[in-house]
PDB file of C-alpha atoms in Angstrom:
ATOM      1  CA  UNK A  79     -94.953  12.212-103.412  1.00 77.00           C
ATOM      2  CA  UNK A  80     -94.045  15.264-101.407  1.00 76.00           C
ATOM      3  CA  UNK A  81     -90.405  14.437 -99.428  1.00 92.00           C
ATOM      4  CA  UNK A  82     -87.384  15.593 -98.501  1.00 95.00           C
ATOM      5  CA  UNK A  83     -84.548  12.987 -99.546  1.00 96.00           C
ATOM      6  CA  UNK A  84     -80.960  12.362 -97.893  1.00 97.00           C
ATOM      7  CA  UNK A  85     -77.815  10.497 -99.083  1.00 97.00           C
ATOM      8  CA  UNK A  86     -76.469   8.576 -98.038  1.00 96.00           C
ATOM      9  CA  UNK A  87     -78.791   7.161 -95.300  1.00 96.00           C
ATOM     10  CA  UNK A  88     -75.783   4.816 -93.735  1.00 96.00           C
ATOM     11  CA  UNK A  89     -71.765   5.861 -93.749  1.00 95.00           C
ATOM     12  CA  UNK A  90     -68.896   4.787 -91.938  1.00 96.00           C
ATOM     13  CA  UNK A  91     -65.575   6.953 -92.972  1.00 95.00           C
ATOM     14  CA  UNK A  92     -62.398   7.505 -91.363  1.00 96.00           C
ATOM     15  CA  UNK A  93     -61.383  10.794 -89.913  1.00 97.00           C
ATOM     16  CA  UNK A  94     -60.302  13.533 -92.169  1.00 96.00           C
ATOM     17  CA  UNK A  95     -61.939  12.240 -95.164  1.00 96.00           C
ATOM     18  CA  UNK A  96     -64.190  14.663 -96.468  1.00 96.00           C
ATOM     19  CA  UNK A  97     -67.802  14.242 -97.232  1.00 96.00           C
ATOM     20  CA  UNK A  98     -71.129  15.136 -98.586  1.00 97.00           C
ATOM     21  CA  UNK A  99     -74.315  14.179 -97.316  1.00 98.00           C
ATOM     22  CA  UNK A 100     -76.909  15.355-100.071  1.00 98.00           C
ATOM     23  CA  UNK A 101     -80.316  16.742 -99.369  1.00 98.00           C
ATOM     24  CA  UNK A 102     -83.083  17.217-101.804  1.00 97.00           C
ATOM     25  CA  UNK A 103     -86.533  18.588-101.397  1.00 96.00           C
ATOM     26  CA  UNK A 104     -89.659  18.525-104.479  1.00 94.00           C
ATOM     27  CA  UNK A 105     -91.659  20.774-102.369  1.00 92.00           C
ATOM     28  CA  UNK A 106     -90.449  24.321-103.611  1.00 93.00           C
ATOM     29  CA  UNK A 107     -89.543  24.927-100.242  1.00 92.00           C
ATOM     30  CA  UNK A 108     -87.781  28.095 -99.732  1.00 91.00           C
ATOM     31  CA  UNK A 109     -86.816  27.299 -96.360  1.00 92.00           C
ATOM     32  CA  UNK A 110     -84.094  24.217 -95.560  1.00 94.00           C
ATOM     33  CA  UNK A 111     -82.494  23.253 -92.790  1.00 94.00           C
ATOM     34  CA  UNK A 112     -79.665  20.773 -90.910  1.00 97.00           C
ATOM     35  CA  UNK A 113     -79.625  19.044 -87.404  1.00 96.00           C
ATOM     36  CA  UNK A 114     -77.878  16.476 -85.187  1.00 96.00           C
ATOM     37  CA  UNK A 115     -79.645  14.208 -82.960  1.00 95.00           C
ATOM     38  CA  UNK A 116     -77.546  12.360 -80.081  1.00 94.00           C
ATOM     39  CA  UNK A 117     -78.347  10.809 -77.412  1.00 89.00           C
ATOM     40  CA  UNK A 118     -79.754  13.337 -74.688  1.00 85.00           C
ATOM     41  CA  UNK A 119     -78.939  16.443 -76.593  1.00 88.00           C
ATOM     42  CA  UNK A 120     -82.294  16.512 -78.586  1.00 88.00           C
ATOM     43  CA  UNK A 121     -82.142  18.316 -81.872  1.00 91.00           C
ATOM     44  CA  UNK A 122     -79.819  21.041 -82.218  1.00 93.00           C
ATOM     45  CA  UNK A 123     -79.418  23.108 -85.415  1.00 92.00           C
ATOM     46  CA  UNK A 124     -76.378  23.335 -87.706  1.00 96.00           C
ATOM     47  CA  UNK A 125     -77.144  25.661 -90.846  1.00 95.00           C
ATOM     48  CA  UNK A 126     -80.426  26.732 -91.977  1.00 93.00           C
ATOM     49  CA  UNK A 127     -80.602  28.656 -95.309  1.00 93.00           C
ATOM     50  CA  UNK A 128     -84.116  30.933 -96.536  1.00 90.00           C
ATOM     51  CA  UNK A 129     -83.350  30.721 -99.700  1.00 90.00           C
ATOM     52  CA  UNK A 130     -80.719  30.264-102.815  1.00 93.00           C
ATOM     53  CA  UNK A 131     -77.401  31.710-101.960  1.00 93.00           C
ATOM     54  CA  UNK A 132     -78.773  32.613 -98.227  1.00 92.00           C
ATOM     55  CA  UNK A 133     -77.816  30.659 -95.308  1.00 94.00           C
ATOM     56  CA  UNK A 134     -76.573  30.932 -91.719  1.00 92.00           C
ATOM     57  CA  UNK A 135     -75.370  29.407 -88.344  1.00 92.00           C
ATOM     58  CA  UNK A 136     -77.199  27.332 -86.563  1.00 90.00           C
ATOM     59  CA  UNK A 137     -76.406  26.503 -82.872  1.00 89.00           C
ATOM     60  CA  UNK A 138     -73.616  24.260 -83.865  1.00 94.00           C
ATOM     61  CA  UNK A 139     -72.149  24.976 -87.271  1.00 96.00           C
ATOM     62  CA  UNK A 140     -68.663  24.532 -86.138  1.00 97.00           C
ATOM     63  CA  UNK A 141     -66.947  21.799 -89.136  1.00 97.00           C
ATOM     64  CA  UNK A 142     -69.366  21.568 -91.122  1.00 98.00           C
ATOM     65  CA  UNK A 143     -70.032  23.819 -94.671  1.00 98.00           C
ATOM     66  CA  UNK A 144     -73.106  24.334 -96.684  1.00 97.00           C
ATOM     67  CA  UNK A 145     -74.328  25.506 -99.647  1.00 96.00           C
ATOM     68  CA  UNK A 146     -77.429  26.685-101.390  1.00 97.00           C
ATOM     69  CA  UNK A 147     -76.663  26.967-105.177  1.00 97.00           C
ATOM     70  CA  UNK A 148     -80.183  25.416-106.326  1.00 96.00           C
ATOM     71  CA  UNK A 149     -83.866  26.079-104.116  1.00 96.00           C
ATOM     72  CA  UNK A 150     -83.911  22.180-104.133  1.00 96.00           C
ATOM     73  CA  UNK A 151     -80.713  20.867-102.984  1.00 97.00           C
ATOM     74  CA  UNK A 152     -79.347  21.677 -99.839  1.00 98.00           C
ATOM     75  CA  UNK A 153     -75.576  19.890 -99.034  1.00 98.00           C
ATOM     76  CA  UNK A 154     -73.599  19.257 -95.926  1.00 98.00           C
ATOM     77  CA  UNK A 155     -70.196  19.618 -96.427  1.00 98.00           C
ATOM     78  CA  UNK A 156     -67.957  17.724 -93.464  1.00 97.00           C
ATOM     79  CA  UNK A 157     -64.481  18.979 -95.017  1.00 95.00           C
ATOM     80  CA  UNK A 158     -62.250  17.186 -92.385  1.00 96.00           C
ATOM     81  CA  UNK A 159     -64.335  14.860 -90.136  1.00 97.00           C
ATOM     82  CA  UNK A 160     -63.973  13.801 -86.700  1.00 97.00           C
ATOM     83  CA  UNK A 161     -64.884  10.983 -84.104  1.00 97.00           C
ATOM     84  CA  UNK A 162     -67.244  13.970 -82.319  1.00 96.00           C
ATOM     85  CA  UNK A 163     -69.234  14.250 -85.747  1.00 98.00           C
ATOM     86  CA  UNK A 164     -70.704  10.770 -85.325  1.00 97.00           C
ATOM     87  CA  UNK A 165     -74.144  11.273 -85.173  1.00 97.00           C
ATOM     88  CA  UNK A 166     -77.846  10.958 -87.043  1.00 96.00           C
ATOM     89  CA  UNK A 167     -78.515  14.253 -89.109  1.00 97.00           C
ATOM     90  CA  UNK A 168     -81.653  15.273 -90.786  1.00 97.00           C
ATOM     91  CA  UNK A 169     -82.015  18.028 -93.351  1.00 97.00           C
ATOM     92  CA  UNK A 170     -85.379  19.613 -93.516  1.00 94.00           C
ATOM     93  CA  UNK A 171     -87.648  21.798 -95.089  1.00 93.00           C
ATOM     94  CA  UNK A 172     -90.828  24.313 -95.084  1.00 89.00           C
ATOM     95  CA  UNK A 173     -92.034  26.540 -97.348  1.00 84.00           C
ATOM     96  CA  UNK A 174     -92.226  30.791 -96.551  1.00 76.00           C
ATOM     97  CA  UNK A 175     -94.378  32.093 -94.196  1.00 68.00           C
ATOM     98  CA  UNK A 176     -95.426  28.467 -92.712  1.00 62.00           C
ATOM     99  CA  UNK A 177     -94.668  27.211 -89.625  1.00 69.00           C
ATOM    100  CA  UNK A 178     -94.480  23.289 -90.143  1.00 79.00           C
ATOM    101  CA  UNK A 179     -90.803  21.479 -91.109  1.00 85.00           C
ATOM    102  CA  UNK A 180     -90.867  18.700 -92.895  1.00 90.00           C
ATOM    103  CA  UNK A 181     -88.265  16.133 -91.872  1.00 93.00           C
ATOM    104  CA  UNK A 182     -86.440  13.858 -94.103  1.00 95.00           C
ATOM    105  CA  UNK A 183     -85.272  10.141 -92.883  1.00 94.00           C
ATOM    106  CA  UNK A 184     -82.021  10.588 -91.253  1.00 96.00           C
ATOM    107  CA  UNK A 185     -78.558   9.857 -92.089  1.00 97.00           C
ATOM    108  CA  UNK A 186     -76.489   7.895 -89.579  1.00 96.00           C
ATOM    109  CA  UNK A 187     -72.922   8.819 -90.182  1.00 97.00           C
ATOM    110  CA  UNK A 188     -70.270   7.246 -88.035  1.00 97.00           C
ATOM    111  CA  UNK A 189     -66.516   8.606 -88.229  1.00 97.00           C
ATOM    112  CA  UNK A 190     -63.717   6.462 -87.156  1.00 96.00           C
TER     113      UNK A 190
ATOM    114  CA  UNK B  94     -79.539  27.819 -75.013  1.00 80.00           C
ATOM    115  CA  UNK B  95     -82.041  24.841 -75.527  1.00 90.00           C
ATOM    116  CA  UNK B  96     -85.056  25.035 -73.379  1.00 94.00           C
ATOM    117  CA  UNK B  97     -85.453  23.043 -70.656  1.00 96.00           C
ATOM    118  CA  UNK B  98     -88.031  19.998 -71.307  1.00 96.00           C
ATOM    119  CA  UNK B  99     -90.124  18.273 -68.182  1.00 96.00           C
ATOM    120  CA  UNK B 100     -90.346  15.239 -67.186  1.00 96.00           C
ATOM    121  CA  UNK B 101     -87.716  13.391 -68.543  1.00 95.00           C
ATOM    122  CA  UNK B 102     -89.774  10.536 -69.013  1.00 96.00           C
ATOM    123  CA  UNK B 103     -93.096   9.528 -68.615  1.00 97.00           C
ATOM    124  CA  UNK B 104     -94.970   5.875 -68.496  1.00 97.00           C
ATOM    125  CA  UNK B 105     -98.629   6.152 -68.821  1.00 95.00           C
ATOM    126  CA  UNK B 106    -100.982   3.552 -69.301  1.00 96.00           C
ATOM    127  CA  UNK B 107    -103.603   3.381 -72.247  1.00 96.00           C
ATOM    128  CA  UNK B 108    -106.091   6.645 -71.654  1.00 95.00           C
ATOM    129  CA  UNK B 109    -104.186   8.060 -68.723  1.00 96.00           C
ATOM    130  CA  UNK B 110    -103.425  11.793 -69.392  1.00 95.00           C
ATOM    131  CA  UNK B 111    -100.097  13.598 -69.544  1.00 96.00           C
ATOM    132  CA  UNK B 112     -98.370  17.067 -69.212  1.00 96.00           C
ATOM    133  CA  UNK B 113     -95.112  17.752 -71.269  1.00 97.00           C
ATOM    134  CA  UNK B 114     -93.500  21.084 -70.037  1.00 97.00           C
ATOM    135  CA  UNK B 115     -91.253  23.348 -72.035  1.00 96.00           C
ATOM    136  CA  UNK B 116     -89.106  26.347 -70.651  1.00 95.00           C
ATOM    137  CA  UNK B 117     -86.784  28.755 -72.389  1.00 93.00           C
ATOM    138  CA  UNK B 118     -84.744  31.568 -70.820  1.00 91.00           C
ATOM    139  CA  UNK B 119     -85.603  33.512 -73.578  1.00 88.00           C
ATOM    140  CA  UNK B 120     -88.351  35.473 -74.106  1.00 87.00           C
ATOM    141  CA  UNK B 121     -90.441  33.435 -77.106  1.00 86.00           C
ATOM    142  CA  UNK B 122     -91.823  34.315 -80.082  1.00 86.00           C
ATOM    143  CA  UNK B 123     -92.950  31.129 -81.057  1.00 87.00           C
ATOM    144  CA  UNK B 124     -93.018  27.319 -79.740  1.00 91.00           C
ATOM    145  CA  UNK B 125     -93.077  24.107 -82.237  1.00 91.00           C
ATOM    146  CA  UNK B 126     -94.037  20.460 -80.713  1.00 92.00           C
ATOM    147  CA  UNK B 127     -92.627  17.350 -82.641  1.00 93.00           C
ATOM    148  CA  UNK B 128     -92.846  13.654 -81.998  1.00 95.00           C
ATOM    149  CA  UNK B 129     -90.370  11.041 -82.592  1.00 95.00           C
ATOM    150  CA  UNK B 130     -90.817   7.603 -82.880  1.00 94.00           C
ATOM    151  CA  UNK B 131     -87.608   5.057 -82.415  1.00 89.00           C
ATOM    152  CA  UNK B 132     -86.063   5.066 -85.568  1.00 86.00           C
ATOM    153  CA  UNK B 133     -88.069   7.708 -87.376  1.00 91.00           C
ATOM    154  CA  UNK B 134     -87.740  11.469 -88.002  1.00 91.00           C
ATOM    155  CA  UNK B 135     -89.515  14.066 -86.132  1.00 92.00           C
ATOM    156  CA  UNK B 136     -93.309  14.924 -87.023  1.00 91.00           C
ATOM    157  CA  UNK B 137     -94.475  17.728 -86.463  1.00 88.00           C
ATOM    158  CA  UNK B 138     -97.736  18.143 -84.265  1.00 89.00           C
ATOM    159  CA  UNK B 139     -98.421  21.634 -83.461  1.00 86.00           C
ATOM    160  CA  UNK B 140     -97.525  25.536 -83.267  1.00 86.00           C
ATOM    161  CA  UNK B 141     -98.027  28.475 -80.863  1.00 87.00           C
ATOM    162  CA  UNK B 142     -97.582  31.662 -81.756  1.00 82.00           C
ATOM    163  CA  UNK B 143     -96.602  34.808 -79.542  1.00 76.00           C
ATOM    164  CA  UNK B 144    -100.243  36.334 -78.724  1.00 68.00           C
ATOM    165  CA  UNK B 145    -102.027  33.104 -80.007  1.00 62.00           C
ATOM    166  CA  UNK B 146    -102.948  29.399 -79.125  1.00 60.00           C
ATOM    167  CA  UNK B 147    -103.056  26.667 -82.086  1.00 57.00           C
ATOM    168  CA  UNK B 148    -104.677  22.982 -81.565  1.00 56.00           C
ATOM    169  CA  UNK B 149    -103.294  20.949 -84.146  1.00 59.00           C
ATOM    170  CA  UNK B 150    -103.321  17.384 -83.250  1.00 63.00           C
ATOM    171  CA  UNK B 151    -106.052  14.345 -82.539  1.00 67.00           C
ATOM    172  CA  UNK B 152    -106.300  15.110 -78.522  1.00 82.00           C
ATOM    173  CA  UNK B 153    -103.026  16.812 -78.043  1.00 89.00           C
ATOM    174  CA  UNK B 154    -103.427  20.015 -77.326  1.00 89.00           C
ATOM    175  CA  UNK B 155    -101.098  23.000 -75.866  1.00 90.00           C
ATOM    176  CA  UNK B 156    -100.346  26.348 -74.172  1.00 88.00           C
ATOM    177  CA  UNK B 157     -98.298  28.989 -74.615  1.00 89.00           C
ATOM    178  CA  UNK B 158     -97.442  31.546 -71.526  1.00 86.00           C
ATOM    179  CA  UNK B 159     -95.446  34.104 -72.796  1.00 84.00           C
ATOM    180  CA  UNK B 160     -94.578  35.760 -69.735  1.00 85.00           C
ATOM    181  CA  UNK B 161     -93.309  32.929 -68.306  1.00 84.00           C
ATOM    182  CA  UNK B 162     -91.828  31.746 -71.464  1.00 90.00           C
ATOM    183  CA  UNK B 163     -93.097  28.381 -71.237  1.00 91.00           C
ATOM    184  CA  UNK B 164     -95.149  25.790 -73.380  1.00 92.00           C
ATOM    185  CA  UNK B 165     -97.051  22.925 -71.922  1.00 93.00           C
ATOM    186  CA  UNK B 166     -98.570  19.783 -73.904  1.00 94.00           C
ATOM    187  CA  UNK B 167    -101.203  18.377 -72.893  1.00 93.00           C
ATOM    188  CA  UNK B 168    -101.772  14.126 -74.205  1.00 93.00           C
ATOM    189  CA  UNK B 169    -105.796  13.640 -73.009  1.00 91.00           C
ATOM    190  CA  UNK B 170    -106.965   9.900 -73.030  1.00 92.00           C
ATOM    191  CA  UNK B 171    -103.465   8.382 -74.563  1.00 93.00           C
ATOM    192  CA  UNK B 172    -103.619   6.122 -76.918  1.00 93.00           C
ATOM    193  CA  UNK B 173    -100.639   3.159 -77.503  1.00 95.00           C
ATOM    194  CA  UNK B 174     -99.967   5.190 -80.950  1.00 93.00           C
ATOM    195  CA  UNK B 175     -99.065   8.653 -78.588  1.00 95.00           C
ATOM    196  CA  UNK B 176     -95.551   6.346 -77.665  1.00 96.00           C
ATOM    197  CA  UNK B 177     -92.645   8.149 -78.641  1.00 96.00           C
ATOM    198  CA  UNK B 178     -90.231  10.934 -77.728  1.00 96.00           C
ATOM    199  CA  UNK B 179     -91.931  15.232 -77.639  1.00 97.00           C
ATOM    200  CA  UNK B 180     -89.626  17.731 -78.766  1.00 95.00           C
ATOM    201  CA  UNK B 181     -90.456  21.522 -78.066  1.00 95.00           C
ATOM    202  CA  UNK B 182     -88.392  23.786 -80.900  1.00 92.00           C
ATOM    203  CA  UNK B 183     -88.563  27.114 -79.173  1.00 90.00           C
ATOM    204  CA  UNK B 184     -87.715  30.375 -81.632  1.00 86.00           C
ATOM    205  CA  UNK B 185     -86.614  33.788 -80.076  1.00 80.00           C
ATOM    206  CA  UNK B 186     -86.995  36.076 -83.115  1.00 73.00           C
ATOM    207  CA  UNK B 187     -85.035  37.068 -85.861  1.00 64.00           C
ATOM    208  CA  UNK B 188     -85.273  34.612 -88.165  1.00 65.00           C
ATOM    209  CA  UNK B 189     -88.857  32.329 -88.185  1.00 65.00           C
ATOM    210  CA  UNK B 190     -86.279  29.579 -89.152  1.00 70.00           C
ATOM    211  CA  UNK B 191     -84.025  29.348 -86.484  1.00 77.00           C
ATOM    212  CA  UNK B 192     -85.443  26.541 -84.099  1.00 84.00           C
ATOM    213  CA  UNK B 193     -83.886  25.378 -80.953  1.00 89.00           C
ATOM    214  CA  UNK B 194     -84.883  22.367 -79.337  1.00 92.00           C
ATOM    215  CA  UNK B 195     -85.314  20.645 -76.084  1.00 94.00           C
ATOM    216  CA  UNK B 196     -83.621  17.050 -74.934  1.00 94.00           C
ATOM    217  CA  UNK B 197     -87.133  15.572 -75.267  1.00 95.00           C
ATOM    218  CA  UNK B 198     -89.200  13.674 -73.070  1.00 96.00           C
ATOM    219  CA  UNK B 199     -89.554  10.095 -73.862  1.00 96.00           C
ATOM    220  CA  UNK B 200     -93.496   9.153 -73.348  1.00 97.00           C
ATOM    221  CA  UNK B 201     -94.860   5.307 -73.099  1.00 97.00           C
ATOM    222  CA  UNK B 202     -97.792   4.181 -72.896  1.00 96.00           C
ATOM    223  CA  UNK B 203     -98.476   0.532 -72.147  1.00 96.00           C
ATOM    224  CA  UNK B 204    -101.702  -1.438 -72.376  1.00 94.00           C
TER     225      UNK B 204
END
């Protein structure tokens, strides 16, 4: 089944303590992609990367860190997180030249 | 700068019609609708592209202006199943990738 995977899909942690929240696509996607959701802000872009070893900021990168060593796997890095980091992210996906992003399920991560 | 969604929110009752607005102060090379339902991730619907129109969804349709940088959706006869919250992802150029999106407006429809 075509999807685009995230772990974990649930964390509390405590500020400071760093973490990865894992993204995975089997699509061959070239194209992947991070956002935030919270309440009234929509969507809003972290780090999007076009393919291995190329990525870029978003409209919010600001403490957060990715990497793109593999075309399936596409990692958030939070190195030293913070209360305002709480939020639901999605990675996401879609291959070159197309228009439609597939979304993966959301991870809720709440830092205390 | 996200683009500015219209209305807010929006009750509707079963086969009522509906008009989602989205503007951007930036000119627009392309404009991406998504729904949301509560708990779910974002699907995507449709497409417009700078010089083009794209239907892509049951009877949702939309329109692109570019001169006035805006997007409209239009929901014709809603169905209980249209419930849920319409993103517009508006991209300015330079990269295809890099999407910004609107606050949403939440849509219900009720029997």
């Amino acid at each position: 089944e075509a999807q685009v995977t995230q772990n974990p899909r649930y964390l509390i942690t405590v500020t400071g303590k760093k973490l990865t929240v894992t993204c995975s696509q089997n699509m061959n996607h070239e194209y992947m992609s991070w956002y935030r959701q919270d309440p009234g802000l929509g969507l809003r872009q972290i780090y999007y990367s076009m393919n291995v070893e190329v990525t870029d900021k978003g409209d919010v990168p600001e403490g957060y860190k990715v990497s793109r060593k593999e075309k399936r796997n596409f990692p958030l890095i939070l190195e030293s997180p913070s209360p305002n980091q709480t939020s639901l992210y999605f990675c996401a996906s879609s291959p070159q030249g197309a228009h439609t992003i597939y979304f993966g399920e959301g991870s809720w991560l709440t830092v205390v | 700068q996200q683009p500015v969604q219209s209305p807010q929110a929006v009750i509707l009752r079963e086969g009522e019609d509906a008009v989602i607005n989205c503007s951007s102060s930036k000119a627009l090379y392309s404009v991406h609708w998504y729904r949301q339902k509560h708990g779910e991730a974002p699907v995507f619907l449709m497409i417009l592209l700078k010089g083009g129109e794209q239907k892509g969804h049951e009877k949702i349709s939309a329109s692109f202006n570019e001169k006035k940088q805006q997007s409209s959706l239009y929901l014709t006869a809603s169905q209980l199943s249209y419930s849920g919250t319409y993103f517009c992802g508006t991209n300015s150029g330079g990269s295809n990738y890099k999407l910004t999106f609107g606050k949403g407006t939440l849509l219900t429809v009720n029997p």
